CSV table of C-alpha atoms in Angstrom, one decimal:
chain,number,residue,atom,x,y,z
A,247,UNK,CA,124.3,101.2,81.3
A,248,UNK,CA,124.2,103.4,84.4
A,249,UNK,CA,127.8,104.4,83.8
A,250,UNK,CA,130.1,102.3,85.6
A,251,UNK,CA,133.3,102.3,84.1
A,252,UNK,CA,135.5,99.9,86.5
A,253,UNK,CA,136.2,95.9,86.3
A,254,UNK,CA,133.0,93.8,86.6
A,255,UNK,CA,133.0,90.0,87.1
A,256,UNK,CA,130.2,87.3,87.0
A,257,UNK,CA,130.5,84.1,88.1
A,258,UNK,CA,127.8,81.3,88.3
A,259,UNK,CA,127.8,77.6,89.3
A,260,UNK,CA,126.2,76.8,85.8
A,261,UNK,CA,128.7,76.2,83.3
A,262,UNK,CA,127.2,77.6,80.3
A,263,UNK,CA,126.2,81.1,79.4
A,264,UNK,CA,123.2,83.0,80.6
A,265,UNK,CA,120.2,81.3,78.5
A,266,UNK,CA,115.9,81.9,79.1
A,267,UNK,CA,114.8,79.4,81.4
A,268,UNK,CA,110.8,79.7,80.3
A,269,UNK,CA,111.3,78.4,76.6
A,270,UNK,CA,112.8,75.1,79.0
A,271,UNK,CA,109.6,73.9,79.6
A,272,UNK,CA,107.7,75.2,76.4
A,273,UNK,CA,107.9,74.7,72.7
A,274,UNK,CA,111.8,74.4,72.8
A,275,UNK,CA,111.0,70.5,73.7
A,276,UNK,CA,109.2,70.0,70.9
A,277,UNK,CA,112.5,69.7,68.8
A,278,UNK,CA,115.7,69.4,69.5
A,279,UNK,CA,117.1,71.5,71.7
A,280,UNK,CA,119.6,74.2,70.0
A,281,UNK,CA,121.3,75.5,72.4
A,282,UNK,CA,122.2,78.8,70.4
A,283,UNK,CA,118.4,79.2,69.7
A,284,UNK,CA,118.1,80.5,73.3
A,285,UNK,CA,121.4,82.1,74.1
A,286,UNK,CA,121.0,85.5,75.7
A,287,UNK,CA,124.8,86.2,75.5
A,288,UNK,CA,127.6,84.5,74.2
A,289,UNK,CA,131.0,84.4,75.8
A,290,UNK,CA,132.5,87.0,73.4
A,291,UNK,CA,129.5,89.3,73.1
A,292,UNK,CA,130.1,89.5,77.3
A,293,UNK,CA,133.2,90.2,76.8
A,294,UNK,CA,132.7,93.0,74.9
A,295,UNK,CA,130.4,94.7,77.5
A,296,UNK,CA,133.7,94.7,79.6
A,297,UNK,CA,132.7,92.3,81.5
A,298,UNK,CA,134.8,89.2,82.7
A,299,UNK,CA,132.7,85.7,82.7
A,300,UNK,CA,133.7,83.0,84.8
A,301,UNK,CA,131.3,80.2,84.5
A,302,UNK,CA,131.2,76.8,86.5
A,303,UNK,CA,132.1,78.6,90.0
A,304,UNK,CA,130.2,78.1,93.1
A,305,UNK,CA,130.3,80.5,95.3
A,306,UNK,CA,130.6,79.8,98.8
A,307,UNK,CA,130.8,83.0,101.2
A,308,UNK,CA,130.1,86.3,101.5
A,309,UNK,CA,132.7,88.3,103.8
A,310,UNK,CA,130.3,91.5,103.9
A,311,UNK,CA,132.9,93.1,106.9
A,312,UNK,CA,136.0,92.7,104.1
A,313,UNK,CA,133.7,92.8,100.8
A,314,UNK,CA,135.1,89.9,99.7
A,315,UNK,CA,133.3,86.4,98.3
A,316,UNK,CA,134.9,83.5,98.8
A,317,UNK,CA,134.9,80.9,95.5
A,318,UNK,CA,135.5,76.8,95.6
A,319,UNK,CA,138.1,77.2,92.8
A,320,UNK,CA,140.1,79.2,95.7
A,321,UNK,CA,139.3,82.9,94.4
A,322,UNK,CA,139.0,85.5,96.9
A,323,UNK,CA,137.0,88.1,95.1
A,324,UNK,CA,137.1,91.8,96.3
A,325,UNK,CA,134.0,94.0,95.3
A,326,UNK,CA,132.6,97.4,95.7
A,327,UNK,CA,129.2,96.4,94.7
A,328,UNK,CA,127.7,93.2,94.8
A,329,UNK,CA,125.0,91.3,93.0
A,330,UNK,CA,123.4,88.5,94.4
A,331,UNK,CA,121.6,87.1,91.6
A,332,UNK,CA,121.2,83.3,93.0
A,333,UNK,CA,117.9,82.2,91.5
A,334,UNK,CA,116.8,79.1,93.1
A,335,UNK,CA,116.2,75.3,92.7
A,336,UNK,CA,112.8,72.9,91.9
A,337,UNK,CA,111.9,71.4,95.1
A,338,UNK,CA,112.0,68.1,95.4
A,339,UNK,CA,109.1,65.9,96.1
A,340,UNK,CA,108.8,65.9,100.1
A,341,UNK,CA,107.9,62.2,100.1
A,342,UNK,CA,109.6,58.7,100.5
A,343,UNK,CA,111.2,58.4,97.3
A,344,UNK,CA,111.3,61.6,96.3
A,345,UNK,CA,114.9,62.0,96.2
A,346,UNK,CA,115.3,59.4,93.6
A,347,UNK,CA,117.6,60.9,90.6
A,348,UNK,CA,115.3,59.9,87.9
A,349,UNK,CA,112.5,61.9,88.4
A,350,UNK,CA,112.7,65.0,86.4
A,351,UNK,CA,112.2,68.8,86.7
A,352,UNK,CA,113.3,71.4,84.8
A,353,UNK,CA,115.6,74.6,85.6
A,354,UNK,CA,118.2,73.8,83.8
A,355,UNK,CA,119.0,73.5,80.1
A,356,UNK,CA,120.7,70.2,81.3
A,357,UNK,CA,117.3,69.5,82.7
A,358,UNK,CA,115.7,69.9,79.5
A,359,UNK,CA,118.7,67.8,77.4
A,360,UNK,CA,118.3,64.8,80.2
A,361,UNK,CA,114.5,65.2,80.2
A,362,UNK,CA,114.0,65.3,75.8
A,363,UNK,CA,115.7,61.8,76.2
A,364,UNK,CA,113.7,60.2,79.2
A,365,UNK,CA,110.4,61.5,77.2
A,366,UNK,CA,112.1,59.9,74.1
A,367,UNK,CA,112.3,56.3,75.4
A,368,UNK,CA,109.1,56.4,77.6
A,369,UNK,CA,105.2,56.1,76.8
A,370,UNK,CA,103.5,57.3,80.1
A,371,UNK,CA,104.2,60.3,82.1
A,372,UNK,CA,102.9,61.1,85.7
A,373,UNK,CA,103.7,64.7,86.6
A,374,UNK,CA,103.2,66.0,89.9
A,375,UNK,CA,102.0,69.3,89.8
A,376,UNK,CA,99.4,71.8,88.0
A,377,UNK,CA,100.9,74.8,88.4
A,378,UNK,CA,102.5,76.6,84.6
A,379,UNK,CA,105.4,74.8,84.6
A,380,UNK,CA,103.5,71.2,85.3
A,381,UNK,CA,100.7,71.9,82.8
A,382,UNK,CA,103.5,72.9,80.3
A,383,UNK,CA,104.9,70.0,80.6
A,384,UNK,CA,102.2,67.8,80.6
A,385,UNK,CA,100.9,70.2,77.2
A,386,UNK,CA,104.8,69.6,75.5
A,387,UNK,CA,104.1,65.5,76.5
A,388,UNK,CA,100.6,65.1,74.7
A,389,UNK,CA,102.1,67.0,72.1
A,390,UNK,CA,104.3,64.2,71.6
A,391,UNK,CA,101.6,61.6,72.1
A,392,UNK,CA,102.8,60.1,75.1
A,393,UNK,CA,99.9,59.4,77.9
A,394,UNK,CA,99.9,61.8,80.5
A,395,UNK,CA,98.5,62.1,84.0
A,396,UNK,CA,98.7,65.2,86.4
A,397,UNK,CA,98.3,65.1,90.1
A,398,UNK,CA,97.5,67.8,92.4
A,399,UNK,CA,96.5,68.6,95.9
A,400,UNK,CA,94.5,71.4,95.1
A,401,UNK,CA,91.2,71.7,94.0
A,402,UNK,CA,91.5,72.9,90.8
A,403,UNK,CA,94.7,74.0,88.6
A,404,UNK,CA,96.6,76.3,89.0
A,405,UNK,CA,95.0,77.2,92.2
A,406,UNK,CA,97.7,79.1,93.3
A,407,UNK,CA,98.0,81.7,90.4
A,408,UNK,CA,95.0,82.4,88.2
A,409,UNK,CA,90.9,82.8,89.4
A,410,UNK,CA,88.8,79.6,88.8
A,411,UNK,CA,87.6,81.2,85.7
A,412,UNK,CA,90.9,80.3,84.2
A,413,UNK,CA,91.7,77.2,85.8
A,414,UNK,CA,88.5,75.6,84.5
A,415,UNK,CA,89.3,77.1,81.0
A,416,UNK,CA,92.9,75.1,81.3
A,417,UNK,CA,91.1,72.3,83.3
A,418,UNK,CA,88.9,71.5,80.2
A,419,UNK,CA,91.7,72.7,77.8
A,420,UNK,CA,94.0,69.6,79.1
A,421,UNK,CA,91.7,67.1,79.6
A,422,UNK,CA,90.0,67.8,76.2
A,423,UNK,CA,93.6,66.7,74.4
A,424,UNK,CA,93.7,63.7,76.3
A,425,UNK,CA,95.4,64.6,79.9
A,426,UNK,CA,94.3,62.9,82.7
A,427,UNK,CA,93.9,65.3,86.0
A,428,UNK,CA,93.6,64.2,89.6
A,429,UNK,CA,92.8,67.0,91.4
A,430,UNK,CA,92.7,67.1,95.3
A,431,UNK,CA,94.9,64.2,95.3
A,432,UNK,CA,98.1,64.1,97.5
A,433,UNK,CA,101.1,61.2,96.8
A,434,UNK,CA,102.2,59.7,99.8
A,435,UNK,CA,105.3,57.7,98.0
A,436,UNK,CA,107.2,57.2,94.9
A,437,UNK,CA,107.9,53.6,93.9
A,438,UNK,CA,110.8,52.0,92.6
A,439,UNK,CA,112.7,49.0,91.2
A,440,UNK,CA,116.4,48.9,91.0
A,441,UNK,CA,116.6,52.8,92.4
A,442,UNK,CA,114.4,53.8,89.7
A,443,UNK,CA,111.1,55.5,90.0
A,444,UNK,CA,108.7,53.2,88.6
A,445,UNK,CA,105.6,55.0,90.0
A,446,UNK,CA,103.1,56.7,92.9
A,447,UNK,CA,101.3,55.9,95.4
A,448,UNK,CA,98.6,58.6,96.2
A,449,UNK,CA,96.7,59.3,99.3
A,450,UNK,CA,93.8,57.3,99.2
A,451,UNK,CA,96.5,54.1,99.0
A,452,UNK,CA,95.7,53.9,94.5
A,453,UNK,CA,99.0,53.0,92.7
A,454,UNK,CA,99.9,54.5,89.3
A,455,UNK,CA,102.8,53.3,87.4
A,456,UNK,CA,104.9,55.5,84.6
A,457,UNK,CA,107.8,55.1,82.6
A,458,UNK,CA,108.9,59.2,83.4
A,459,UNK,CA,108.0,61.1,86.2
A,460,UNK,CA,107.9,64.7,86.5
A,461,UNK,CA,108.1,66.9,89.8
A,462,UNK,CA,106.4,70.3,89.1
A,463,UNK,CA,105.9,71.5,92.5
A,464,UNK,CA,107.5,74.8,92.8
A,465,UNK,CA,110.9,76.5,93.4
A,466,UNK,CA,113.1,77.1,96.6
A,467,UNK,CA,115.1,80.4,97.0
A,468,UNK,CA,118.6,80.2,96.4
A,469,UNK,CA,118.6,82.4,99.9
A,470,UNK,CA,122.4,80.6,101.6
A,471,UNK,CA,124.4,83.0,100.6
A,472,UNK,CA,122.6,86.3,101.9
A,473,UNK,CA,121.7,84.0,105.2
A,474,UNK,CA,124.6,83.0,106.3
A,475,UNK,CA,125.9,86.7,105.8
A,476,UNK,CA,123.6,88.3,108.2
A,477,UNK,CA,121.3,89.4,105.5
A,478,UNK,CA,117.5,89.3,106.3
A,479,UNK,CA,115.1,86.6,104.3
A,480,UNK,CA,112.3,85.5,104.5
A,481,UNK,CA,110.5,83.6,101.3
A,482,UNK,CA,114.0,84.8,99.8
A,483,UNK,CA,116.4,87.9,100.3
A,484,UNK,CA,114.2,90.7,101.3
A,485,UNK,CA,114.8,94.0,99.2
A,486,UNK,CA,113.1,97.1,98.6
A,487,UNK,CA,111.4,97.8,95.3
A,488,UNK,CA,114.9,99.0,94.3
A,489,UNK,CA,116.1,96.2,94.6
A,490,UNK,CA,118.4,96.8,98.1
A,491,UNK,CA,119.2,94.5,101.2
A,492,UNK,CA,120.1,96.5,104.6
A,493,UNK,CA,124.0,96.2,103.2
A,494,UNK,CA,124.4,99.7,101.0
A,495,UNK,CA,126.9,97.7,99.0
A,496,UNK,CA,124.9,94.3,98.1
A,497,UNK,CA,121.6,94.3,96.4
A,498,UNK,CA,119.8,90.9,94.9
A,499,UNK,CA,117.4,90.7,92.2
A,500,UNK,CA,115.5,87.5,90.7
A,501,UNK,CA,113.7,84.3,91.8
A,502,UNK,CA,116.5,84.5,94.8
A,503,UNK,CA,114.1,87.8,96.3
A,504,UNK,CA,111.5,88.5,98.3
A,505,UNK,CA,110.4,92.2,97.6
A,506,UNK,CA,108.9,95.0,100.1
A,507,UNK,CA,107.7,97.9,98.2
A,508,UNK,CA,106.9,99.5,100.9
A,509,UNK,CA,107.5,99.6,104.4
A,510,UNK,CA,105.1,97.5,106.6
A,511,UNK,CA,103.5,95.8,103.5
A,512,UNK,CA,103.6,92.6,102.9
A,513,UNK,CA,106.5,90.6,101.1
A,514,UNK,CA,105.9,89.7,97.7
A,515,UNK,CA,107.2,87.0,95.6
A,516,UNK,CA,107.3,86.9,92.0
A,517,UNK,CA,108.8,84.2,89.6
A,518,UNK,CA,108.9,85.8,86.6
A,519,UNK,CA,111.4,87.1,83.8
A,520,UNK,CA,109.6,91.0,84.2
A,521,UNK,CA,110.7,91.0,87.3
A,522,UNK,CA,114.4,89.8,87.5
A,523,UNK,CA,114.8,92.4,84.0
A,524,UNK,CA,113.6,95.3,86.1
A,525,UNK,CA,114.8,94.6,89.5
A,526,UNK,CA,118.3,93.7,87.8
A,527,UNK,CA,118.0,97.7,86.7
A,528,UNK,CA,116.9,98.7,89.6
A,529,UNK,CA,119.8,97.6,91.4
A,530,UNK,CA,121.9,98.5,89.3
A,531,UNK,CA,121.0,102.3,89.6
A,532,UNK,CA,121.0,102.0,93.3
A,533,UNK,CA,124.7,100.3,93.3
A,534,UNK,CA,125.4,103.6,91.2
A,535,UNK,CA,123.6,105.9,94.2
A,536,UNK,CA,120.3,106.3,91.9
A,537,UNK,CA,116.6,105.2,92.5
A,538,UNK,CA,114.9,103.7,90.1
A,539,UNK,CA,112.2,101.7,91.8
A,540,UNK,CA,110.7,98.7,89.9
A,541,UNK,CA,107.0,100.2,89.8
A,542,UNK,CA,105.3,99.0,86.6
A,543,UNK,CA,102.6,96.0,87.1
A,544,UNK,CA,103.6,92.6,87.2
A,545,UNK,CA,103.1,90.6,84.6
A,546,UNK,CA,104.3,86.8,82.9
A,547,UNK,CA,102.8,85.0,79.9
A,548,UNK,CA,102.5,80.8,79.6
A,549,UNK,CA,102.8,79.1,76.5
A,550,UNK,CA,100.5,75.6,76.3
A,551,UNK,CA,99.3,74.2,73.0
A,552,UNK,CA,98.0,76.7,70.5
A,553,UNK,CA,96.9,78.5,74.0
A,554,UNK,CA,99.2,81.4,75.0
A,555,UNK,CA,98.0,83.9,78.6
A,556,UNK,CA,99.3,86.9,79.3
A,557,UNK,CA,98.6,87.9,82.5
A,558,UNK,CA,98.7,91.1,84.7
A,559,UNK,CA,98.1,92.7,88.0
A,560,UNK,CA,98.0,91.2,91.3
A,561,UNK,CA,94.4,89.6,91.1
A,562,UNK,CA,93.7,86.8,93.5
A,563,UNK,CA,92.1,89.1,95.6
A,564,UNK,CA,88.9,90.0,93.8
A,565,UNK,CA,85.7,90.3,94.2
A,566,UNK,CA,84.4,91.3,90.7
A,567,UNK,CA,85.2,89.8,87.4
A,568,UNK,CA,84.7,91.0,83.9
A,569,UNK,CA,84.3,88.8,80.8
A,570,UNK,CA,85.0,90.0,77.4
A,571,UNK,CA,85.4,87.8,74.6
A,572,UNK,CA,84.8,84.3,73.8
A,573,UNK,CA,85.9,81.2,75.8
A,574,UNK,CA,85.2,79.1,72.4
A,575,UNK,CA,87.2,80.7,69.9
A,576,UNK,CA,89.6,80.8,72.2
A,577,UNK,CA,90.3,84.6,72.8
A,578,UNK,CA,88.8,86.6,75.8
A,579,UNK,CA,90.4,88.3,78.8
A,580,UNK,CA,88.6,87.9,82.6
A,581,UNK,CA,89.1,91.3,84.0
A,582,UNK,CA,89.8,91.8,88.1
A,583,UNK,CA,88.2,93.9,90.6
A,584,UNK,CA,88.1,94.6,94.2
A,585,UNK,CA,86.1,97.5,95.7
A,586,UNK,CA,85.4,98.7,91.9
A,587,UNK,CA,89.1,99.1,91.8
A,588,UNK,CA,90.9,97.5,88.7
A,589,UNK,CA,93.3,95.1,89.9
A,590,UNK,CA,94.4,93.1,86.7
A,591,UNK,CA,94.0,90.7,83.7
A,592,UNK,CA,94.3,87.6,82.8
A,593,UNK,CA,94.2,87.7,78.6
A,594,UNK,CA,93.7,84.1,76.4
A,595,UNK,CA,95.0,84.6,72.7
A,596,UNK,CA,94.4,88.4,72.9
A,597,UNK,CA,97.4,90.3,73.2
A,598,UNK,CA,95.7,93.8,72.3
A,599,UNK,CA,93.7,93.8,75.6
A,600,UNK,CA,96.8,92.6,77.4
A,601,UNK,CA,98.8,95.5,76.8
A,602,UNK,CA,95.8,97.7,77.2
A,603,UNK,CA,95.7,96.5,80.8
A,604,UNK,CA,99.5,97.1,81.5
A,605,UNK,CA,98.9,100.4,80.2
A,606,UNK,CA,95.7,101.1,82.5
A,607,UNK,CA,97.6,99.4,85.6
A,608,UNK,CA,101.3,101.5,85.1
A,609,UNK,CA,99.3,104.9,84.0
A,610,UNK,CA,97.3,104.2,86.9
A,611,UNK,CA,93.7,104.9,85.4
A,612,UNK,CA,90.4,104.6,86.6
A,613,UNK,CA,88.8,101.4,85.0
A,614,UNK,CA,85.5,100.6,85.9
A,615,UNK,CA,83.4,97.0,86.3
A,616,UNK,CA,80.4,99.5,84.7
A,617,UNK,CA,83.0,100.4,81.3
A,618,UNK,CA,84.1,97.2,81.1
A,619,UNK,CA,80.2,95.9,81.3
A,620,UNK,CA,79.5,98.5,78.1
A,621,UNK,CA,80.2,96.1,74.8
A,622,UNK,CA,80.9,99.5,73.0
A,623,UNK,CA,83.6,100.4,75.7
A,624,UNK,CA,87.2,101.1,73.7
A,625,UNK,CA,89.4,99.5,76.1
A,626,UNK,CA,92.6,100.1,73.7
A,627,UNK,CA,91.2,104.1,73.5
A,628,UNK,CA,90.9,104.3,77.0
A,629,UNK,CA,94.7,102.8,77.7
A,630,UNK,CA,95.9,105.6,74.7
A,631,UNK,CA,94.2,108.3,77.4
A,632,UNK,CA,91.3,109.0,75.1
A,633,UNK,CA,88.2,109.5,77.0
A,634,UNK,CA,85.5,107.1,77.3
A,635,UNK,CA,82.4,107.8,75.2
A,636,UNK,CA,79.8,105.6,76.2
A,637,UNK,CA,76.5,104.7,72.8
């Protein structure tokens, strides 16, 4: 799309072709899988885009003196231009045990085809974690009536993403449809019979047994490649907010980055498919010699349930909130502030004031704790640029 009109090749270690991994750990479990159901691409539409697809094909250098990348099926690649778009992989539970090759994650649609059958054949399901993906999970488990436990170290859920506003909403949501949730509980060990995972031990020396359990404890960056290159990361490959390394010729975009948007601020990481779409455009433009800087607010959405959040902003460092709507129904939004600055939103069933926010956030307009206070304040209006008329 930004013009380039010579030979471009992809290559990727998985051997099918480029799919969505959030449906993996949503509704798509409910049934059975259909792989076409969530197939960006097909090989022949690729193909069409001029653009030569070699799946199953781990790469295993980068030569950034020669250009050249260096593939296990032999291939010495020449490029002008080069894309690191790596990803990354579900860490693995840092415990005794935790190796074991029965407990599950998902990041793959393998994952999801070897995890449909475990949850077939078993009743009870530990899952550690209560981040998205684990409270997905654990939503796509009682939704097939098998018991379900989460464990996590934290305090509350996701602790790590949302305010406690939310993560009590989700706290009571779970646990109202029949999860069980061990919050500030570590596991010290996963149990076993016969090499396979039977079961935890937790911290204060209790012992829970499952049929299936589930590692949901967060991603690693698929950083080797740009490491062992000379190629700066820290949290991930460090680019600009256009999606550059230091080479000129390599830029990386996706869970594989850790992003500066500015010089001398701090590195940001964010999982989500908003940002590997945009910085995947951004460096495309600057591999073409353009900017086009990934600017708009971040934002990602979970599915759980009938429950779907939207979120936007970077909000965890507030000192304000902002209620609207109602936490029964369910449909409200908790709106973010720090020094009376809008930061962000997190939305419940309400998708109107979700795109009102991005709006607010990317125009960069001057929302208010005191407007958002008024219950006659047209959020929607003021996101269209109409100016607020207070009753």
């Amino acid at each position: 799309e930004e013009g380039w009109e010579g030979e471009i090749v992809l290559y990727g270690d998985d051997p099918h072709p480029p799919y969505p991994r959030p449906p993996l750990s949503k509704d798509a479990l409910l049934d059975t899988l259909d792989f076409s159901d969530i197939l960006l691409r097909g090989p022949d539409e690729i193909a069409a885009k001029g653009i030569d697809f070699r799946p199953g094909v781990h790469s295993l250098k980068i030569d950034r003196e020669h250009r050249i990348v260096e593939l296990d099926d032999g291939t010495i690649q020449p490029y002008e231009g080069l894309v690191i778009a790596t990803g990354g992989t579900n860490r693995r539970l840092p415990i005794p045990g935790g190796d074991l090759p029965d407990i599950s994650s998902l990041r793959s649609i393998d994952d999801a085809y070897k995890f449909a059958e475990n949850l077939a054949r078993s009743q009870t399901v530990l899952i550690v974690g209560a981040g998205f993906v684990g409270l997905e999970i654990a939503a796509v488990c009682r939704q097939c009536d098998k018991e379900v436990t989460v464990i996590e170290r934290e305090s509350r859920v996701l602790a790590r993403a949302v305010s406690p506003v939310i993560s009590d909403f989700y706290q009571t949501l779970h646990r109202d449809r029949g999860v069980a949730i061990e919050l500030s509980t570590s596991v010290t060990e996963v149990l076993s019979t016969d090499g396979r995972a039977t079961g935890l031990r937790l911290g204060d020396g209790r012992i829970v047994e499952a049929d299936l359990i589930v590692a949901g404890i967060g991603l690693v960056p698929s950083d080797r490649l740009a490491r062992e290159c000379g190629l700066p990361c820290d949290r991930g490959i460090v680019v600009d907010r256009c999606s550059r390394t230091i080479d000129p010729n390599i830029v990386a975009v996706g869970d594989c980055t850790a992003t500066a948007h500015e010089p001398g601020q701090p590195l940001h990481r964010l999982e989500s498919v908003q940002n590997a779409v945009e910085q995947a455009r951004s460096g495309a433009a600057a591999l073409m010699g353009r900017e086009k800087p990934f600017v708009a607010a971040p934002w990602f959405w979970s599915d759980q349930y009938d429950i779907k959040l939207r979120a936007v902003g970077r909000t965890l460092d507030h000192d304000r909130v902002v209620i609207r709507g109602d936490q029964k129904v369910p449909r409200f939004s908790v709106f973010y502030f720090k020094d009376g600055r809008f930061l962000g939103a997190d939305s419940v069933n309400s998708v109107q004031e979700h795109t009102s926010a991005r709006k607010i956030l990317d125009q960069d307009l001057k929302l208010t704790p005191e407007m958002m206070d008024d219950p006659t304040f047209d959020l929607a209006g003021f996101a269209r640029g109409r100016t607020p008329v207070r009753a």
